[in-house]
Amino acid sequence: MKNVHQDPARQTRLRDLRQAALSRFVASKFPEGRWSRRQWAQASVIASMGLLAAALVPGMEHAVGPAGSELKSSALSLSIPLTLPTADAGANRPEPGEWQRVNLRKGETLTALLSSLGFNKKDVQAFTRHPETRTELARLSSGSEISVLADTANALQAVRFPRSEGEVELRRKGDGFLVKTLEAKEETRTVVLSGTVGRDLMSSARKAGLTRQNIEEMTDEIFKYDIDFESDLNAADRFSVVVDQTWKNGQLMETSPVLAASFTVGNELHTGFRHVRGGKAEYFSAEGRALKRPFIRMPIPYARLSSGFGGRRHPILGITRMHKGVDYAASTGTPIMAAGDARVKFVGRGHGYGNVVELDHGGGQTTFYAHMSRFAKIRVGQHIDQGTVIGYVGSTGLSTGPHLHYEFRVNGVYRNPLTVTMAPPAPLSGKDLVAFRSETRRAMDKIRTVEKIIYPGSAKVVAVSTSTTKASSKG
């Protein structure tokens, strides 16, 4: 890879890129040209992103992954909501003789995409109207990955686009074109997806490229014990997530579980890292402490505490007696989760408790859930993980309204679920800890590099990718 500081042509191109971005920002955001000092600062920061990212490319050759893995380095891949550029299309031209990957945006045509890269109208029409590929090119969907190749005079030489059985290359040959289907390729890229909470975390995270599963891992596994996602977050709080993405024929096929993540709430940074211990994937802090707690204090979402632990007057029987658990008021049908890893001990009717489930967590520890409207698909003797849905809120038995009655027992003695403390899982140690620290260091270096590019500033999204490619036979 060329050193940007030793390549005058590339330095010139980067200056053009910055100027074009700034010009486009002026035209699109401030058409009347009246700028405040703050607006000038915003434009300067945004236009500098491309320059900073390109300058950082030589230092991004190591992918996040298991120690000892070897990944082939590729160029820094950026996906930023700022379009670069149409004010001076030539500033974003592909390097001569090098394939450049770009993605179709929502509502964008291939003609518009190629024009934005600085190719002349005649070249663009020659490729997009070729009779053998014209129909396929017109049907490309948003997100499709297109590769383009230009010569030293910036004349378009070839275009590659995805097809179900492989990738199609349309290449200029003399006065005509050559069309061929290339061998199907599968590529894995380790990326950092970053954004700010904005108005809604779910929408912002999906816009950043996280799958629904990734978001649930972030909120329900990694940070659920440290962050209250209902009340703690502000629009400026930010997240960064490391995942592996599998691409085939220019299409995103699969996204891995979260490998590492950071979440900044106010001035407090929370981090979590995936590591396989004893054949089971868990999330740990940077120090190797398991993030998962033995028990969830509140095994039901979207509920309020309606009755605490201790003596009280029963609302139906009218007598004062010990309330051996806590009650959470919630709507009928709200899912109830297992407070910890357990074996199902009982599922059925419990007299005044209505529909109940009892779980055995080992070591003399059991939990009890009552007044359910119905049960989930569980059976006695089944082993279930913490967070597994075991039933749904109802008002069966002696109940004045839909709620969950939840009890925690240790060797048959009732304990207050809100105050009982349990020993945390053993932290990583020995060789396991050494390997883990090596992985987390690389992951955090990736996250910090991305955040230096996009923060402070608005909620931009950056994907820093390093990749390995493997070919497979067609079909």
Coordinates of C-alpha atoms in Angstrom, one line a residue:
M1 CA 0.0 0.0 0.0
K2 CA 1.3 3.4 -0.9
N3 CA 2.4 5.8 1.9
V4 CA 0.0 8.8 1.6
H5 CA 2.8 11.1 2.9
Q6 CA 5.1 10.1 0.1
D7 CA 2.6 10.2 -2.8
P8 CA 2.0 13.8 -4.1
A9 CA -0.8 12.7 -6.4
R10 CA -2.7 11.1 -3.5
Q11 CA -2.1 14.2 -1.3
T12 CA -3.6 16.3 -4.1
R13 CA -6.6 14.0 -4.4
L14 CA -7.2 14.2 -0.6
R15 CA -7.2 18.0 -0.7
D16 CA -9.7 17.9 -3.6
L17 CA -11.8 15.5 -1.6
R18 CA -11.9 17.8 1.4
Q19 CA -12.7 20.9 -0.7
A20 CA -15.5 19.1 -2.7
A21 CA -17.1 17.8 0.5
L22 CA -17.0 21.3 2.0
S23 CA -18.6 22.8 -1.2
R24 CA -21.3 20.1 -1.2
F25 CA -22.1 20.8 2.5
V26 CA -22.4 24.6 1.7
A27 CA -24.7 24.0 -1.2
S28 CA -27.0 21.4 0.5
K29 CA -27.2 22.9 4.0
F30 CA -26.8 26.6 3.6
P31 CA -28.1 27.6 0.1
E32 CA -28.2 31.3 0.9
G33 CA -24.6 31.3 2.0
R34 CA -25.1 33.0 5.4
W35 CA -22.9 31.0 7.8
S36 CA -22.3 31.4 11.6
R37 CA -18.9 30.5 13.2
R38 CA -20.5 27.3 14.5
Q39 CA -21.7 26.3 11.0
W40 CA -18.2 26.8 9.6
A41 CA -16.8 24.6 12.4
Q42 CA -19.4 21.8 11.6
A43 CA -18.6 21.9 7.9
S44 CA -14.9 21.7 8.6
V45 CA -15.2 18.7 10.9
I46 CA -17.5 16.8 8.4
A47 CA -15.3 17.5 5.4
S48 CA -12.2 16.3 7.3
M49 CA -13.6 12.8 7.9
G50 CA -12.6 11.4 4.6
L51 CA -9.1 12.9 4.9
L52 CA -8.6 11.6 8.4
A53 CA -9.9 8.1 7.5
A54 CA -7.7 7.9 4.4
A55 CA -4.6 9.0 6.4
L56 CA -5.3 6.3 9.0
V57 CA -5.5 3.4 6.5
P58 CA -1.8 2.3 6.9
G59 CA -2.4 1.6 10.6
M60 CA -5.6 -0.5 10.2
E61 CA -4.1 -3.7 8.8
H62 CA -4.9 -6.0 11.8
A63 CA -8.4 -7.3 12.2
V64 CA -10.1 -8.0 15.5
G65 CA -10.1 -11.8 16.0
P66 CA -8.6 -14.7 17.9
A67 CA -4.9 -14.4 18.7
G68 CA -2.8 -15.8 16.0
S69 CA -5.4 -15.5 13.2
E70 CA -4.2 -14.1 9.9
L71 CA -6.5 -11.8 8.0
K72 CA -5.7 -10.2 4.6
S73 CA -5.8 -6.4 5.0
S74 CA -8.0 -4.3 2.7
A75 CA -8.6 -0.6 2.3
L76 CA -10.5 1.4 5.0
S77 CA -14.1 1.1 4.1
L78 CA -16.3 4.0 5.1
S79 CA -20.1 4.2 5.2
I80 CA -20.9 7.8 6.1
P81 CA -24.2 9.6 5.5
L82 CA -22.4 12.5 3.8
T83 CA -22.4 12.0 0.0
L84 CA -19.0 12.7 -1.6
P85 CA -19.3 14.7 -3.8
T86 CA -21.3 16.1 -6.7
A87 CA -20.0 19.6 -6.4
D88 CA -16.7 18.3 -8.0
A89 CA -17.3 14.7 -9.0
G90 CA -13.7 14.2 -10.1
A91 CA -12.5 14.4 -6.5
N92 CA -14.1 11.1 -5.7
R93 CA -12.8 9.2 -8.7
P94 CA -11.4 5.7 -8.3
E95 CA -7.7 5.2 -8.4
P96 CA -6.5 4.3 -11.9
G97 CA -6.1 0.5 -12.2
E98 CA -7.7 -0.2 -8.8
W99 CA -11.1 -1.7 -8.2
Q100 CA -13.3 0.5 -6.0
R101 CA -16.3 -0.9 -4.1
V102 CA -19.4 1.3 -3.7
N103 CA -22.9 0.6 -2.6
L104 CA -26.2 1.7 -4.1
R105 CA -28.1 3.9 -1.7
K106 CA -31.9 3.8 -1.3
G107 CA -33.5 5.2 -4.4
E108 CA -30.2 5.6 -6.3
T109 CA -29.7 4.3 -9.8
L110 CA -26.5 2.9 -11.2
T111 CA -26.4 5.8 -13.7
A112 CA -26.5 8.3 -10.8
L113 CA -23.9 6.4 -8.9
L114 CA -21.4 6.2 -11.8
S115 CA -21.9 9.9 -12.6
S116 CA -21.2 10.8 -9.0
L117 CA -17.8 9.1 -9.4
G118 CA -16.9 11.5 -12.1
F119 CA -17.3 9.3 -15.2
N120 CA -18.6 11.1 -18.3
K121 CA -22.1 10.7 -19.6
K122 CA -21.0 8.7 -22.7
D123 CA -19.1 6.1 -20.7
V124 CA -22.0 5.8 -18.2
Q125 CA -24.6 5.3 -20.9
A126 CA -22.4 2.7 -22.7
F127 CA -22.2 0.5 -19.6
T128 CA -25.7 1.0 -18.2
R129 CA -27.4 0.4 -21.6
H130 CA -25.5 -2.7 -22.7
P131 CA -28.1 -5.1 -24.1
E132 CA -26.8 -8.2 -22.2
T133 CA -26.9 -6.6 -18.8
R134 CA -29.2 -3.6 -19.1
T135 CA -32.2 -5.3 -17.4
E136 CA -30.1 -6.7 -14.5
L137 CA -28.4 -3.4 -13.8
A138 CA -31.8 -1.6 -13.7
R139 CA -33.1 -4.1 -11.1
L140 CA -30.2 -3.7 -8.6
S141 CA -31.5 -3.1 -5.1
S142 CA -30.3 -0.6 -2.6
G143 CA -27.3 -1.9 -0.7
S144 CA -26.0 -3.8 -3.7
E145 CA -22.2 -3.7 -3.9
I146 CA -20.8 -2.4 -7.2
S147 CA -17.1 -2.5 -8.1
V148 CA -15.7 -0.1 -10.8
L149 CA -12.4 0.1 -12.6
A150 CA -11.0 3.2 -14.4
D151 CA -7.9 3.9 -16.5
T152 CA -5.4 6.7 -16.1
A153 CA -7.6 9.0 -18.1
N154 CA -10.6 8.3 -15.8
A155 CA -12.4 6.4 -18.5
L156 CA -14.6 3.7 -17.1
Q157 CA -13.2 0.3 -18.0
A158 CA -15.2 -2.3 -16.1
V159 CA -18.1 -2.7 -13.8
R160 CA -18.9 -5.7 -11.5
F161 CA -22.3 -6.4 -10.0
P162 CA -23.9 -9.3 -8.0
R163 CA -25.9 -12.1 -9.6
S164 CA -27.4 -15.1 -7.8
E165 CA -24.9 -17.6 -9.1
G166 CA -21.9 -15.3 -8.9
E167 CA -20.6 -11.9 -9.9
V168 CA -20.9 -10.4 -13.4
E169 CA -18.1 -8.4 -14.9
L170 CA -18.9 -6.0 -17.8
R171 CA -15.5 -5.0 -19.3
R172 CA -14.7 -2.7 -22.2
K173 CA -12.8 -4.6 -25.0
G174 CA -11.8 -2.7 -28.0
D175 CA -14.9 -1.1 -29.5
G176 CA -17.2 -3.5 -27.7
F177 CA -17.7 -5.2 -24.3
L178 CA -17.0 -8.6 -22.8
V179 CA -19.5 -10.0 -20.3
K180 CA -18.5 -12.9 -18.0
T181 CA -19.6 -14.5 -14.8
L182 CA -17.0 -14.6 -12.1
E183 CA -16.5 -17.3 -9.5
A184 CA -18.7 -16.8 -6.5
K185 CA -16.8 -15.2 -3.6
E186 CA -17.5 -15.2 0.1
E187 CA -15.8 -12.5 2.2
T188 CA -15.7 -11.9 5.9
R189 CA -15.1 -8.4 7.2
T190 CA -14.5 -7.4 10.8
V191 CA -16.2 -4.0 11.2
V192 CA -16.9 -1.4 13.8
L193 CA -20.4 0.0 13.7
S194 CA -20.9 3.2 15.6
G195 CA -23.6 5.8 16.2
T196 CA -25.4 7.9 18.8
V197 CA -28.6 7.1 20.6
G198 CA -30.5 10.1 19.0
R199 CA -34.3 10.0 19.4
D200 CA -34.5 6.2 19.5
L201 CA -31.7 3.6 20.2
M202 CA -33.3 0.9 18.1
S203 CA -33.6 3.0 15.0
S204 CA -30.1 4.5 15.4
A205 CA -28.6 1.0 15.9
R206 CA -30.3 -0.4 12.9
K207 CA -29.2 2.6 10.8
A208 CA -25.6 1.9 12.0
G209 CA -25.9 -1.6 10.5
L210 CA -26.6 -3.7 13.7
T211 CA -29.1 -6.6 13.3
R212 CA -32.0 -7.0 15.8
Q213 CA -30.0 -9.8 17.4
N214 CA -27.0 -7.5 17.8
I215 CA -29.1 -4.9 19.5
E216 CA -30.6 -7.5 21.9
E217 CA -27.1 -8.8 22.7
M218 CA -26.0 -5.2 23.5
T219 CA -29.1 -4.3 25.6
D220 CA -30.1 -7.7 27.1
E221 CA -26.7 -9.4 27.6
I222 CA -23.8 -7.0 27.7
F223 CA -25.0 -3.8 29.3
K224 CA -28.3 -4.8 30.9
Y225 CA -26.8 -4.9 34.4
D226 CA -25.1 -1.5 34.2
I227 CA -27.4 0.6 32.0
D228 CA -31.1 1.2 32.4
F229 CA -32.1 1.6 28.7
E230 CA -35.5 2.9 29.7
S231 CA -34.3 5.9 31.7
D232 CA -30.5 6.4 31.6
L233 CA -29.9 7.3 28.0
N234 CA -29.6 10.7 26.4
A235 CA -29.5 11.5 22.6
A236 CA -25.8 12.3 22.7
D237 CA -24.8 8.9 24.3
R238 CA -23.0 6.7 21.9
F239 CA -22.2 3.1 21.1
S240 CA -19.6 1.2 19.1
V241 CA -19.9 -2.5 18.2
V242 CA -17.5 -4.9 16.6
V243 CA -19.0 -7.7 14.5
D244 CA -18.0 -10.0 11.6
Q245 CA -20.0 -9.5 8.4
T246 CA -20.2 -12.2 5.7
W247 CA -20.6 -10.9 2.1
K248 CA -21.3 -13.0 -1.0
N249 CA -21.4 -11.7 -4.5
G250 CA -21.6 -8.1 -3.2
Q251 CA -24.5 -8.8 -0.8
L252 CA -24.5 -8.9 3.0
M253 CA -25.4 -12.4 3.9
E254 CA -24.8 -12.7 7.7
T255 CA -23.7 -10.7 10.7
S256 CA -22.0 -12.4 13.6
P257 CA -22.9 -12.0 17.3
V258 CA -21.3 -8.9 18.9
L259 CA -17.6 -9.5 19.4
A260 CA -17.0 -6.4 21.5
A261 CA -18.9 -3.3 22.4
S262 CA -18.6 0.0 24.1
F263 CA -21.4 2.3 25.4
T264 CA -20.8 5.8 26.7
V265 CA -23.5 7.2 28.9
G266 CA -22.7 10.7 29.9
N267 CA -19.0 10.6 30.8
E268 CA -19.1 7.0 31.8
L269 CA -17.7 4.3 29.5
H270 CA -19.0 0.7 29.6
T271 CA -17.3 -2.1 27.7
G272 CA -18.0 -5.7 27.0
F273 CA -16.1 -8.5 25.1
R274 CA -17.2 -11.9 23.9
H275 CA -15.1 -14.8 24.9
V276 CA -15.7 -18.6 24.9
R277 CA -15.1 -20.2 28.3
G278 CA -15.7 -23.9 28.7
G279 CA -17.3 -24.1 25.3
K280 CA -19.9 -21.4 26.1
A281 CA -19.8 -17.8 24.8
E282 CA -19.9 -15.2 27.5
Y283 CA -19.4 -11.4 27.8
F284 CA -16.7 -10.0 30.1
S285 CA -15.4 -6.6 31.2
A286 CA -12.0 -5.5 30.1
E287 CA -10.6 -6.9 33.4
G288 CA -12.0 -10.4 32.6
R289 CA -14.9 -10.2 35.0
A290 CA -18.1 -11.9 33.8
L291 CA -20.8 -9.3 33.0
K292 CA -23.6 -11.8 33.5
R293 CA -25.0 -11.8 37.1
P294 CA -26.1 -15.0 38.7
F295 CA -29.7 -13.7 38.9
I296 CA -31.8 -11.0 37.3
R297 CA -33.4 -8.8 40.0
M298 CA -36.3 -7.9 37.9
P299 CA -37.3 -10.9 35.7
I300 CA -39.9 -8.9 33.8
P301 CA -39.6 -5.9 31.4
Y302 CA -41.9 -2.9 31.4
A303 CA -43.2 -3.4 34.9
R304 CA -43.4 -1.4 38.2
L305 CA -42.9 -2.7 41.7
S306 CA -46.4 -2.8 43.3
S307 CA -45.7 -4.6 46.5
G308 CA -42.5 -5.2 48.5
F309 CA -41.2 -8.0 50.6
G310 CA -42.4 -8.3 54.3
G311 CA -45.5 -8.0 56.3
R312 CA -48.6 -6.6 54.7
R313 CA -52.4 -6.7 54.7
H314 CA -53.6 -9.1 52.0
P315 CA -55.8 -7.2 49.5
I316 CA -58.3 -10.0 49.1
L317 CA -58.2 -12.0 52.4
G318 CA -58.0 -8.8 54.5
I319 CA -55.5 -10.3 57.0
T320 CA -52.0 -9.2 57.8
R321 CA -49.4 -11.8 57.0
M322 CA -45.9 -12.2 55.5
H323 CA -45.6 -11.3 51.9
K324 CA -42.9 -13.8 50.9
G325 CA -41.9 -12.2 47.6
V326 CA -42.4 -9.0 45.6
D327 CA -45.1 -8.1 43.1
Y328 CA -44.6 -6.4 39.7
A329 CA -47.6 -4.9 38.1
A330 CA -47.7 -5.3 34.3
S331 CA -50.1 -5.8 31.4
T332 CA -51.6 -9.2 30.8
G333 CA -49.3 -11.1 28.4
T334 CA -46.1 -9.4 29.4
P335 CA -43.3 -12.1 29.1
I336 CA -41.7 -13.4 32.3
M337 CA -38.1 -14.5 32.2
A338 CA -36.1 -17.1 34.2
A339 CA -34.0 -15.1 36.8
G340 CA -31.0 -17.4 36.2
D341 CA -29.8 -20.6 34.6
A342 CA -32.0 -23.4 36.1
R343 CA -33.8 -26.7 35.9
V344 CA -37.6 -26.5 35.7
K345 CA -38.9 -27.9 39.0
F346 CA -42.7 -27.4 38.7
V347 CA -45.2 -26.1 36.1
G348 CA -48.9 -26.0 37.0
R349 CA -51.6 -24.7 39.4
G350 CA -50.6 -23.4 42.8
H351 CA -53.9 -22.9 44.7
G352 CA -54.2 -19.2 45.5
Y353 CA -51.1 -18.5 43.3
G354 CA -52.9 -19.5 40.2
N355 CA -50.6 -20.7 37.4
V356 CA -47.0 -21.0 38.7
V357 CA -43.5 -22.0 37.7
E358 CA -40.8 -23.0 40.1
L359 CA -37.1 -23.1 39.0
D360 CA -34.2 -24.9 40.7
H361 CA -30.9 -23.0 40.2
G362 CA -28.7 -25.4 42.2
G363 CA -27.0 -24.8 45.5
G364 CA -30.3 -24.8 47.4
Q365 CA -31.5 -21.7 45.4
T366 CA -35.0 -21.6 43.9
T367 CA -37.3 -19.0 42.4
F368 CA -41.1 -19.0 42.2
Y369 CA -43.3 -17.1 39.7
A370 CA -47.1 -16.8 40.2
H371 CA -50.4 -15.6 38.7
M372 CA -49.4 -16.3 35.1
S373 CA -52.0 -16.1 32.4
R374 CA -50.3 -19.0 30.5
F375 CA -47.0 -20.9 30.3
A376 CA -44.3 -20.8 27.7
K377 CA -43.1 -24.0 26.1
I378 CA -41.2 -25.4 29.0
R379 CA -41.4 -28.8 30.8
V380 CA -40.4 -30.2 34.2
G381 CA -36.8 -31.3 34.2
Q382 CA -35.8 -29.1 31.3
H383 CA -32.6 -27.0 31.7
I384 CA -33.1 -23.4 30.6
D385 CA -30.8 -20.3 30.4
Q386 CA -31.2 -17.0 32.3
G387 CA -33.6 -14.8 30.4
T388 CA -35.6 -17.7 28.8
V389 CA -39.3 -16.8 28.7
I390 CA -41.1 -19.2 31.0
G391 CA -44.6 -17.7 31.0
Y392 CA -46.8 -14.5 30.7
V393 CA -48.3 -12.1 33.2
G394 CA -51.9 -12.8 34.2
S395 CA -54.3 -12.5 37.1
T396 CA -55.0 -16.2 38.0
G397 CA -55.6 -17.3 41.6
L398 CA -56.2 -14.8 44.4
S399 CA -55.3 -11.6 42.5
T400 CA -56.8 -8.1 42.1
G401 CA -55.2 -7.5 38.7
P402 CA -52.5 -8.6 36.3
H403 CA -49.1 -8.9 38.0
L404 CA -46.2 -11.2 38.7
H405 CA -45.6 -12.5 42.2
Y406 CA -41.9 -13.4 42.4
E407 CA -40.1 -15.3 45.2
F408 CA -36.5 -16.1 45.9
R409 CA -35.6 -18.9 48.3
V410 CA -32.2 -20.2 49.7
N411 CA -32.5 -23.7 51.3
G412 CA -36.2 -23.1 51.7
V413 CA -35.8 -19.7 53.4
Y414 CA -37.6 -16.8 51.8
R415 CA -35.2 -13.9 50.9
N416 CA -36.0 -10.4 49.5
P417 CA -35.2 -10.7 45.8
L418 CA -34.4 -6.9 45.7
T419 CA -31.6 -7.1 48.3
V420 CA -30.2 -10.6 48.3
T421 CA -26.6 -10.7 47.2
M422 CA -25.0 -13.7 45.4
A423 CA -21.4 -14.5 44.7
P424 CA -20.5 -13.4 41.1
P425 CA -19.2 -16.0 38.6
A426 CA -15.4 -16.7 38.7
P427 CA -13.4 -14.2 36.6
L428 CA -11.0 -15.3 33.9
S429 CA -7.6 -16.4 35.0
G430 CA -4.3 -18.0 33.7
K431 CA -3.9 -18.6 30.0
D432 CA -7.6 -17.8 29.4
L433 CA -7.0 -14.3 30.8
V434 CA -3.9 -13.7 28.8
A435 CA -5.6 -14.7 25.5
F436 CA -8.6 -12.6 26.5
R437 CA -6.5 -9.5 27.2
S438 CA -4.8 -9.7 23.8
E439 CA -8.2 -9.9 22.1
T440 CA -9.7 -7.0 24.0
R441 CA -6.7 -4.7 23.4
R442 CA -7.1 -5.1 19.6
A443 CA -10.9 -4.6 19.8
M444 CA -10.6 -1.4 21.9
D445 CA -7.9 0.0 19.6
K446 CA -10.4 -0.5 16.7
I447 CA -13.2 1.2 18.6
R448 CA -11.0 4.2 19.7
T449 CA -9.7 4.7 16.2
V450 CA -13.3 4.9 14.8
E451 CA -14.5 7.2 17.6
K452 CA -11.6 9.6 17.0
I453 CA -12.8 10.0 13.4
I454 CA -16.5 10.5 14.1
Y455 CA -16.6 12.2 17.5
P456 CA -17.2 14.8 18.6
G457 CA -19.8 15.6 16.0
S458 CA -23.2 14.3 14.8
A459 CA -24.3 10.7 14.6
K460 CA -22.2 9.5 11.8
V461 CA -21.7 5.8 11.0
V462 CA -18.3 4.3 10.2
A463 CA -17.4 0.8 9.2
V464 CA -13.7 0.0 9.5
S465 CA -13.2 -3.2 7.6
T466 CA -10.4 -5.8 7.2
S467 CA -11.3 -8.8 5.3
T468 CA -10.5 -12.3 4.2
T469 CA -11.9 -13.7 1.0
K470 CA -12.5 -17.3 0.0
A471 CA -13.7 -18.5 -3.3
S472 CA -16.3 -21.3 -3.8
S473 CA -17.6 -23.0 -6.9
K474 CA -20.5 -21.5 -8.7
G475 CA -23.9 -22.5 -7.4

